[in-house]
Coordinates of C-alpha atoms and ligand atoms in Angstrom, one line a residue:
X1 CA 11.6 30.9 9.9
X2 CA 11.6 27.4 8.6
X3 CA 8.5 26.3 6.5
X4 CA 7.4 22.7 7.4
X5 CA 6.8 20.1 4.8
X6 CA 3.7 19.2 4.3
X7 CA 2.4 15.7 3.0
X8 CA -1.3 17.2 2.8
X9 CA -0.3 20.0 0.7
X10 CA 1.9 17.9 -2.1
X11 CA -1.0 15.4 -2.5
X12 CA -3.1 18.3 -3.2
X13 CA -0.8 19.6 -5.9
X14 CA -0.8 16.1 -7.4
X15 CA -4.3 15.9 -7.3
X16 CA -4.7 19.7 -9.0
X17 CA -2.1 18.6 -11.7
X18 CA -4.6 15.3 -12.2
X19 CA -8.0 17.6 -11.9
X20 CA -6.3 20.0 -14.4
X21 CA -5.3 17.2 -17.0
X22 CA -9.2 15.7 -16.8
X23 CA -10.2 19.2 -17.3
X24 CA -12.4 18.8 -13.6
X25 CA -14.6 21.9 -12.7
X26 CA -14.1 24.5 -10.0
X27 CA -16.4 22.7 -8.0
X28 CA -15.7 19.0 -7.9
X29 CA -11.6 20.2 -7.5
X30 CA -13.1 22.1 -4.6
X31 CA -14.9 19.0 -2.9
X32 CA -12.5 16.0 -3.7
X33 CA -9.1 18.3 -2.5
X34 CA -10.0 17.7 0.9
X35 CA -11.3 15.0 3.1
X36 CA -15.2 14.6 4.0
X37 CA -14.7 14.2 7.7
X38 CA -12.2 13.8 10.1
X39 CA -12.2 12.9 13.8
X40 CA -10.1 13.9 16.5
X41 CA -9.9 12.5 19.6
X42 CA -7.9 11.5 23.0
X43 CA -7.3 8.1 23.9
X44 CA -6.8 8.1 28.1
X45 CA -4.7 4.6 29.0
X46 CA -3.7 3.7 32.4
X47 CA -0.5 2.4 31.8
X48 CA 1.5 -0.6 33.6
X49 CA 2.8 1.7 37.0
X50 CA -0.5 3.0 37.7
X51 CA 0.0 6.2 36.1
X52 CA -2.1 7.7 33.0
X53 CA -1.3 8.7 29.9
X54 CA -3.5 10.8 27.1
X55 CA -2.6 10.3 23.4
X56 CA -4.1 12.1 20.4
X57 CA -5.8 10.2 17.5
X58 CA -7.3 10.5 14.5
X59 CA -9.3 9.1 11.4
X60 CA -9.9 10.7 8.4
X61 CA -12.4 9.9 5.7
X62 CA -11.5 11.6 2.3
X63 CA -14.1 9.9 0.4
X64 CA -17.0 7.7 0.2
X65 CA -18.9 7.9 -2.7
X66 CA -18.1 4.5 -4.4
X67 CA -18.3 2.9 -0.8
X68 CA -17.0 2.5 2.6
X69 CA -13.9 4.0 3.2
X70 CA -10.4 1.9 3.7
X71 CA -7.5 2.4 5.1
X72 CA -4.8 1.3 7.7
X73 CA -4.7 2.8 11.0
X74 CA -0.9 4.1 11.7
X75 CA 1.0 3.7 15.2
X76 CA 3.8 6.3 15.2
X77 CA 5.7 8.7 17.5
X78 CA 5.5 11.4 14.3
X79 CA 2.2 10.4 13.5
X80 CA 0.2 13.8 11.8
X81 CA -2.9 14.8 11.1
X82 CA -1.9 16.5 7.7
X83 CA 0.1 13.2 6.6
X84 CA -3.0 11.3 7.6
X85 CA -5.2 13.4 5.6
X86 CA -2.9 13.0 2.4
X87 CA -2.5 9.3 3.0
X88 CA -6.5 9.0 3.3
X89 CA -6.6 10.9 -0.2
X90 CA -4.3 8.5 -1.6
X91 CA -6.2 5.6 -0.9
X92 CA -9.5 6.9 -2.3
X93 CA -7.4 6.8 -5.8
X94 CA -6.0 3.2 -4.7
X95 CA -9.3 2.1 -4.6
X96 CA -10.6 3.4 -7.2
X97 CA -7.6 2.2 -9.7
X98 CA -8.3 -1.4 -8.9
X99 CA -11.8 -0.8 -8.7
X100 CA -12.7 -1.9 -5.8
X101 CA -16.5 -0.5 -4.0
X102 CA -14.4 1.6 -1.8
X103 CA -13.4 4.9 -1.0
X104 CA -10.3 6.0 0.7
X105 CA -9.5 6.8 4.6
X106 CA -6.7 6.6 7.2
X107 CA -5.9 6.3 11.1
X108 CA -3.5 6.7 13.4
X109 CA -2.4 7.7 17.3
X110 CA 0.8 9.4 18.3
X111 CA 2.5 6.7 20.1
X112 CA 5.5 4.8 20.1
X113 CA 4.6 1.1 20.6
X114 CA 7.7 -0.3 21.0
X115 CA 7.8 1.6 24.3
X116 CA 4.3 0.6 25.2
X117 CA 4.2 -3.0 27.0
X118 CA 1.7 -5.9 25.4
X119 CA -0.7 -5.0 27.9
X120 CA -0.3 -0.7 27.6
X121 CA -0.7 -1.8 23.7
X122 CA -4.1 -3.6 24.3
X123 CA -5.5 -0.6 26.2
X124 CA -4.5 1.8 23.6
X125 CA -5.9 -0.3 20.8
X126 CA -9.1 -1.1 22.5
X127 CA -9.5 2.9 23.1
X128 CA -9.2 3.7 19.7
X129 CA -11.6 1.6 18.5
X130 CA -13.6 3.1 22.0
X131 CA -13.3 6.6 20.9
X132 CA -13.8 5.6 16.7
X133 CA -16.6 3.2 17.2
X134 CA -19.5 5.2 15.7
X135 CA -17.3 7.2 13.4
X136 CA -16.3 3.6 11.8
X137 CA -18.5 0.6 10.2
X138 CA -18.1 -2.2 8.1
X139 CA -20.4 0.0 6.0
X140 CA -18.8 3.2 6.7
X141 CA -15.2 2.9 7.0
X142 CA -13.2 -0.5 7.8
X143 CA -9.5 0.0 9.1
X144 CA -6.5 -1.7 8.3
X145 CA -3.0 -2.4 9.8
X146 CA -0.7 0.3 8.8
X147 CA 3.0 1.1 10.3
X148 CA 3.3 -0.7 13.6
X149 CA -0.1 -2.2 14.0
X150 CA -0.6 -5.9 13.9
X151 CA -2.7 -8.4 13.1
X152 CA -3.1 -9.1 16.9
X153 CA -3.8 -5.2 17.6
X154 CA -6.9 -5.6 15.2
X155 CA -7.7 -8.6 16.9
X156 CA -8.0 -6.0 20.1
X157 CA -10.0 -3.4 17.8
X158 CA -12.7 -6.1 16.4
X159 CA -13.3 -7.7 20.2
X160 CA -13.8 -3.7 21.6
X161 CA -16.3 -3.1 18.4
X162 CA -18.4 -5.8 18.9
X163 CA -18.5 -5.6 22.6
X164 CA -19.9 -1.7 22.5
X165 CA -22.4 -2.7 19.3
X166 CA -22.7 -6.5 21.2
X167 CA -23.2 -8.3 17.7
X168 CA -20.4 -10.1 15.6
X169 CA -19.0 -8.0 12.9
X170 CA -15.8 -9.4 11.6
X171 CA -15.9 -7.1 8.0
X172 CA -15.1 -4.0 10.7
X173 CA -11.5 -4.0 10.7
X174 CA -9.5 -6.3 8.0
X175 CA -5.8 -8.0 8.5
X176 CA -7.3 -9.5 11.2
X177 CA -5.4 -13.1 12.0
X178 CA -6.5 -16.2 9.4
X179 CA -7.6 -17.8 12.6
X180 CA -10.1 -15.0 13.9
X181 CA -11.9 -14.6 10.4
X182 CA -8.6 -13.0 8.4
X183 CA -8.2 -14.0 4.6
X184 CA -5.9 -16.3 3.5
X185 CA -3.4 -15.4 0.9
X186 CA -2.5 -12.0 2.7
X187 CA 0.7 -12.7 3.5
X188 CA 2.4 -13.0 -0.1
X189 CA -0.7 -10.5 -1.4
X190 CA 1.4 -7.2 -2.6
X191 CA 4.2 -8.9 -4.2
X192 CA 1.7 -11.1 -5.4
X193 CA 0.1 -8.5 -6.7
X194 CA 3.2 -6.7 -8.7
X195 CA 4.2 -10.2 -10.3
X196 CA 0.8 -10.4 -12.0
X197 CA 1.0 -6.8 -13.1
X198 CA 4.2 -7.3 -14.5
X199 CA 3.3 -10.5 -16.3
X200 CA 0.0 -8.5 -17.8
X201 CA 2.5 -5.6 -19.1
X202 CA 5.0 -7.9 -20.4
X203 CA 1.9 -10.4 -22.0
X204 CA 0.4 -6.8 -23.6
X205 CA 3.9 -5.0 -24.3
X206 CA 5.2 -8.3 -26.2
X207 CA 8.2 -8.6 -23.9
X208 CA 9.0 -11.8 -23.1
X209 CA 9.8 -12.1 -19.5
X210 CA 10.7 -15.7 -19.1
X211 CA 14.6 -15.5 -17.9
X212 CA 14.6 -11.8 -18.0
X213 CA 17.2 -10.5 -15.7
X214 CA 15.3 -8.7 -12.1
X215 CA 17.0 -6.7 -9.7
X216 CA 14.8 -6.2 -5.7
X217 CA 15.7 -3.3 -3.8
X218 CA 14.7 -4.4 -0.5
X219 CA 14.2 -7.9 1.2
X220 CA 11.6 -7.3 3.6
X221 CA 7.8 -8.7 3.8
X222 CA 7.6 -7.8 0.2
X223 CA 11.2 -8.1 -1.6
X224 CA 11.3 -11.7 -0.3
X225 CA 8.2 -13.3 -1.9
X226 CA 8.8 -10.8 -5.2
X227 CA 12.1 -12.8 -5.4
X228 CA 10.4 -16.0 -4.9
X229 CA 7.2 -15.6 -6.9
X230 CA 8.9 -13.9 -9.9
X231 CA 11.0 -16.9 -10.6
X232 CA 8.0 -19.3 -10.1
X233 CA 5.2 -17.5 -11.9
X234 CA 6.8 -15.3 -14.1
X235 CA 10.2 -17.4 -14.9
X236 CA 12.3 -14.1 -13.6
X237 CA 15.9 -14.5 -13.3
X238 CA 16.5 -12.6 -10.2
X239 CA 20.3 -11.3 -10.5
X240 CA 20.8 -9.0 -7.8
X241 CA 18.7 -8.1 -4.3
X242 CA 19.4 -5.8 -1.3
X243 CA 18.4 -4.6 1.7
X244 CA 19.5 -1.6 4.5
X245 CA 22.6 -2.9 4.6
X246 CA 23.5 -3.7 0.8
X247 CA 23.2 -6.1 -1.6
X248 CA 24.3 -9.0 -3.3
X249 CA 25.0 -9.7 -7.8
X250 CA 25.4 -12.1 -9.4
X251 CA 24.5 -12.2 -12.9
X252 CA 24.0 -15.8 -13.2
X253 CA 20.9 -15.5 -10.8
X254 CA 20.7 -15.7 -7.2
X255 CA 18.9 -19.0 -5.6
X256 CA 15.7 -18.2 -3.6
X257 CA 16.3 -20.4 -1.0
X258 CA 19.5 -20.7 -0.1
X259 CA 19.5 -16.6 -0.1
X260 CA 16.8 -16.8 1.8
X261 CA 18.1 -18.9 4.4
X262 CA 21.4 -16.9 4.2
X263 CA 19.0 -13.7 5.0
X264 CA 17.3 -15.6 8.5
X265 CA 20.8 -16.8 9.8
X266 CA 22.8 -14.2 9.2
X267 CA 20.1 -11.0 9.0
X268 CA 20.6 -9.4 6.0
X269 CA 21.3 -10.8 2.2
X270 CA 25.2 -8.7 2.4
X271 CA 28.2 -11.4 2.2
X272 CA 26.1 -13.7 0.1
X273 CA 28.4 -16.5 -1.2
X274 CA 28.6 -17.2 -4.7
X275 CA 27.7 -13.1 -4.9
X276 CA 29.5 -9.6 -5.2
X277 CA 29.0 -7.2 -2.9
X278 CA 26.5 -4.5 -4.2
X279 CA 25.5 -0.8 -3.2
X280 CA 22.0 0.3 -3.3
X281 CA 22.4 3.0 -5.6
X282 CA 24.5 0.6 -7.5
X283 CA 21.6 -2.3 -8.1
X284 CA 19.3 0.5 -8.8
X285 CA 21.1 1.6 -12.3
X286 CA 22.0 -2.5 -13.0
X287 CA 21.3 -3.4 -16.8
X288 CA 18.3 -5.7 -15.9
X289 CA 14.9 -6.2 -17.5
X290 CA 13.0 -5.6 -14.7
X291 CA 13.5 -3.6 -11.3
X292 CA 11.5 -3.9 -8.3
X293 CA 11.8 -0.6 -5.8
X294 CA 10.5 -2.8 -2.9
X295 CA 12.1 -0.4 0.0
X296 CA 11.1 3.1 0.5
X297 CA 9.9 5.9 -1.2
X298 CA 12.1 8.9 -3.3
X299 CA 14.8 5.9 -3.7
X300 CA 15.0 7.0 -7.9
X301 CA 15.0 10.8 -8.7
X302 CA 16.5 13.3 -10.9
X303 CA 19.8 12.6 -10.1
X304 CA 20.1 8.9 -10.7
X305 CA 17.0 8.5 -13.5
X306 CA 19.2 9.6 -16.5
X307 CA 21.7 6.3 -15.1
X308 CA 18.8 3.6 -14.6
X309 CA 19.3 1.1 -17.3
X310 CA 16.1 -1.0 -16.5
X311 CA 13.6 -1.9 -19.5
X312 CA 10.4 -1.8 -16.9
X313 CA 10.0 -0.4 -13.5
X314 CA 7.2 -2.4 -10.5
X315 CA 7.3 -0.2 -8.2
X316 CA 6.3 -2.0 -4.7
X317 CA 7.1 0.6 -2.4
X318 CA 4.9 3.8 -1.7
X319 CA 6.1 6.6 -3.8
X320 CA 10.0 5.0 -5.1
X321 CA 10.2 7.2 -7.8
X322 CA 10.3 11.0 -7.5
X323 CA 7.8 13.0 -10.2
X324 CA 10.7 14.7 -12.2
X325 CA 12.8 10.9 -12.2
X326 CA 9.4 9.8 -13.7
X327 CA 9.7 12.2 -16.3
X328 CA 13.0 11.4 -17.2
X329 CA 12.2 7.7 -17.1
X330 CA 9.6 8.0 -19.8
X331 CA 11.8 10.5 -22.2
X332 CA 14.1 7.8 -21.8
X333 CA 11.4 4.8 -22.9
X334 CA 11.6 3.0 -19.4
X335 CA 8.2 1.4 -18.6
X336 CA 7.4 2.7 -15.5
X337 CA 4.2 0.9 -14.5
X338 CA 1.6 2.5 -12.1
X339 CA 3.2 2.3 -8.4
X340 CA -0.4 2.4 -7.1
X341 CA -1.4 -0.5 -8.4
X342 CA 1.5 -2.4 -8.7
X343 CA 1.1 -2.4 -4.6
X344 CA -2.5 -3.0 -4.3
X345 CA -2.5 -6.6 -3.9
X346 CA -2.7 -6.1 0.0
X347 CA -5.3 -3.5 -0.3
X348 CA -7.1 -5.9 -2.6
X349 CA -7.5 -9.0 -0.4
X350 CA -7.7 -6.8 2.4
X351 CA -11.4 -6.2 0.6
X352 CA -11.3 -9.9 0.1
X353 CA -11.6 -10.3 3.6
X354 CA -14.2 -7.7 4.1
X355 CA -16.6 -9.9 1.3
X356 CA -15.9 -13.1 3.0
X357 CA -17.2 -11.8 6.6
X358 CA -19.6 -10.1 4.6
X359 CA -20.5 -13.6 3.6
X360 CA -19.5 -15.2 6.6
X361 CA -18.0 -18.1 3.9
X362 CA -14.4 -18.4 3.2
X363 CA -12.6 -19.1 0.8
X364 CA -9.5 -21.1 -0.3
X365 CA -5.6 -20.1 -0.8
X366 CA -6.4 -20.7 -4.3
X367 CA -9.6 -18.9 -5.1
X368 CA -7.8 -15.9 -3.1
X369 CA -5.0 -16.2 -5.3
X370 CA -7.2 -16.8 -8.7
X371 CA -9.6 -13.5 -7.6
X372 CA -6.4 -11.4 -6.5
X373 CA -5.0 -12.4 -10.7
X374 CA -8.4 -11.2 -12.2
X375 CA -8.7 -8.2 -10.3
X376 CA -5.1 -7.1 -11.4
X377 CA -4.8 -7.9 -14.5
X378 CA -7.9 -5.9 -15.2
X379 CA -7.3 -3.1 -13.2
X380 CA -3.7 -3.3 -15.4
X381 CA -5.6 -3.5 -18.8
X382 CA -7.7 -0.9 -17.7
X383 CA -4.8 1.9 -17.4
X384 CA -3.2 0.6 -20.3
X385 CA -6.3 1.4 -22.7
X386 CA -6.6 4.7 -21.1
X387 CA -3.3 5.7 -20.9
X388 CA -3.1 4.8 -25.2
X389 CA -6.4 6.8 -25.4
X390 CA -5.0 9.5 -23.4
X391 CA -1.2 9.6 -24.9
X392 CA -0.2 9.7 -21.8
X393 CA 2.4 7.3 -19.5
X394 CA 1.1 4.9 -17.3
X395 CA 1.7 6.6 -13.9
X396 CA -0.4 9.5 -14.8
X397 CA -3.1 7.2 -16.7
X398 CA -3.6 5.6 -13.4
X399 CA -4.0 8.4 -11.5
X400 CA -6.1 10.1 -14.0
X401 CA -8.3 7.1 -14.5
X402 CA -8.6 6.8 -10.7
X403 CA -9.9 10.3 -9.5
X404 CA -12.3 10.5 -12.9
X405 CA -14.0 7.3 -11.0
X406 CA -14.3 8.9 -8.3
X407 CA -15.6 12.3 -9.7
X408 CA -17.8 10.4 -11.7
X409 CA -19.6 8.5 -8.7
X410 CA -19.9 12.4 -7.6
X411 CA -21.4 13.6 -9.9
X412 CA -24.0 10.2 -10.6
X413 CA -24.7 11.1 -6.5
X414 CA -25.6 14.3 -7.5
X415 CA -22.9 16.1 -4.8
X416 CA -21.4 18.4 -7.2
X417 CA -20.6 18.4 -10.6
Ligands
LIG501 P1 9.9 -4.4 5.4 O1 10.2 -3.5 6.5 O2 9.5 -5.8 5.7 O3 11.2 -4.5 4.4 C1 11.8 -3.4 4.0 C2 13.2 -3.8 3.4 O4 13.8 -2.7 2.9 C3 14.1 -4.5 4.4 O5 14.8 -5.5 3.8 C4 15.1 -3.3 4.7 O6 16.3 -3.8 5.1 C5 15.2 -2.7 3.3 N1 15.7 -1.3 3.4 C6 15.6 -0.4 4.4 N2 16.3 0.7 4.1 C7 16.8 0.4 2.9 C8 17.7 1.2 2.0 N3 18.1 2.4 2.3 N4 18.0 0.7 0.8 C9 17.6 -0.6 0.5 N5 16.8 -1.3 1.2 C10 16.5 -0.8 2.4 O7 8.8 -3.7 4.6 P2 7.8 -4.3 3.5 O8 6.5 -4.7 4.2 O9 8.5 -5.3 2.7 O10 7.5 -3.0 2.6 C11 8.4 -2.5 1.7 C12 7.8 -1.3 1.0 O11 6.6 -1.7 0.3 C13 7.4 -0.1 1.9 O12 7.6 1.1 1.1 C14 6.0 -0.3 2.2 O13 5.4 0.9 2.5 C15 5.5 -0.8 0.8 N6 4.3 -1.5 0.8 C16 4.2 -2.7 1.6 C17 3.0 -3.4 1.6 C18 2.8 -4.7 2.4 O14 1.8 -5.3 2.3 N7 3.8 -5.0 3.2 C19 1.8 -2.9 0.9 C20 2.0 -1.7 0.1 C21 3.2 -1.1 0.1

């Protein structure tokens, strides 16, 4: 018999290690260990032949006591409920962390778009917002794009929402495109976010991070605009990058944009010239300053923590770093920062967006930019005090000063205690 992994059940064990460690009673571990509601539902789409198809969705609200929930909506062939359900746990601590009026939820339909045609992807879209449309709100939950969903397929959703409720409400879904009431600054927003809580650790720490050496695992969406915005805002000197393929080193520093151009022509940063060629396991354990996970989760675990050689960890991907590699990391004095913040900046102008439709006023590159810094560098400050109060390391202090938040808003609602 073989036993299924399960995403819901591991978040749940996190969350019990966290309730244990803020000494949480029976009954508020009981209510915040699972979600608050959930909907299940079947999305019917005539597809391009004439024939029909019937696909299963979901949304899943874990919590909502500090305000709407948020969360992206997921378009995958392996799509799960019980992923869904951990994911949507997850956020409510995002939130919370950066302190945002938000709770946490998640979405998704079993699907593989990339076998759906444009118009077979604008039925399906349109029918999940069909079948979610009283379930959701700008004041109940707001969707996001998650895996595969773009900023055209919430186009789709916000048109269907507005035609059933036949009013404008543009703060119902966010990532929406900057030209159909989207936020600018999203594009650059989670490395964004990373560089500035880098730059608050090193500013609080004392470590001086102007031509400190960076390695970026990963040049995608995020690894890219890490590269460039850790040279210009931080003064980085970005010595080795890589993606699926491999990587490239050169400890004199790698340009951003003729790498960059390298990566466009030839798709992928491998054969760089003026570089050496570079594994992924082998960037990961370079002697640099700073490291920046920026590709996929459970990259740095037991095995390879005891070799990583990095003086601080920004951990932009979900999850990079494995619970027992985080425990070696901190016996070792590595400052691992907390990966749930260090990735918020998306989630964090993604709430930008919902205040400026809440507003209906929009703001400037620059204000985004200036807000996204505040917000950050608190939230950073914030796990820094509690984790020195606490005596404990930073990845645990944000968690722990997440979910006490969010039991706290609980308890002021008078839901349990
Ligand atoms: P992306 O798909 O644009 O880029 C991923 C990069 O990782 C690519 O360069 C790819 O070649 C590389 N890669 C794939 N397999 C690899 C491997 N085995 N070793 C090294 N590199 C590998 O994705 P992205 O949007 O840049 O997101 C990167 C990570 O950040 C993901 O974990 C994502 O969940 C997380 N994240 C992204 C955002 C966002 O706003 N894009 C927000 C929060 C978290």
């Amino acid at each position: 018999m073989s036993i299924e992994f399960s995403m819901f059940a591991f978040a749940q064990r996190h969350f019990d290690e966290i309730a244990e460690a803020l000494n949480l009673s029976p009954a508020m571990r009981a209510f915040l260990r699972v979600p608050m509601r959930a909907l299940h539902f079947t999305i019917p789409v005539q597809m391009d032949d004439g024939s029909y198809r019937t696909f299963q969705a979901f949304r899943v609200q874990h919590n909502d006591a500090r305000g709407p929930a948020k969360g992206g909506v997921r378009f995958h062939p392996n799509e799960t409920i019980d992923s869904l359900r951990a994911l949507a746990m997850w956020m409510t601590w995002n939130t919370a962390l950066v302190d945002l009026p938000l709770g946490g939820g998640k979405g998704g339909v079993i699907c593989d778009p990339q076998k759906l045609s444009e118009r077979e992807l604008e039925r399906l879209s349109r029918g999940y917002m069909r079948g979610a449309a009283y379930f959701i709100g700008a004041d109940k939950d707001v969707p996001a794009p998650d895996v595969f969903v773009t900023p055209q397929i919430m186009a789709w959703m916000l048109d269907e929402f507005e035609v059933i409720h036949g009013r404008h409400v543009p703060g119902i879904v966010t990532g929406k495109p900057v030209s159909l009431f989207g936020s600018l600054g999203r594009g650059d927003a989670t490395a964004r976010g990373g560089i500035y809580v880098a730059g608050e650790a090193g500013r609080i720490l004392g470590m001086d991070l102007h031509g400190a050496t960076a390695a970026i695992q990963g040049y995608g969406n995020v690894g890219v605009f890490v590269h460039q915005l850790g040279c210009d805002l931080l003064g980085l000197k970005v010595v080795a990058v890589s993606d699926g393929r491999g990587g490239a080193h050169n400890p004199r520093g790698l340009p951003f944009e003729k790498l960059l151009a390298w990566k466009e022509e030839s798709r992928s940063v491998i054969n760089f010239p003026d570089a050496d060629q570079i594994t992924n396991a082998e960037l990961l354990e370079l002697p640099v300053d700073v490291l920046f996970p920026a590709a996929l989760e459970n990259v740095i675990t037991g095995d390879n923590a005891p070799r990583i050689k990095a003086k601080m960890i920004v951990g932009l991907a979900n999850g990079p770093i494995t619970p027992e590699a985080d425990d070696i990391l901190n016996a070792n004095g590595v400052i691992v920062l907390p990966n749930c913040l260090c990735n918020a900046g998306g989630m964090t102008v993604s709430y930008f967006e919902q205040a400026q439709n809440a507003y209906n006023f929009y703001w400037s590159r620059e204000q985004v930019t200036a807000l996204l810094k505040d917000h950050m560098t608190r939230a950073f400050r914030a796990v820094h005090e509690f984790a020195q109060a606490q005596r404990v390391p930073y990845q645990l202090a944000g968690c722990m000063l997440a979910v006490r938040r969010v039991a706290e808003a609980v308890t002021l609602r008078g839901w349990v205690r």
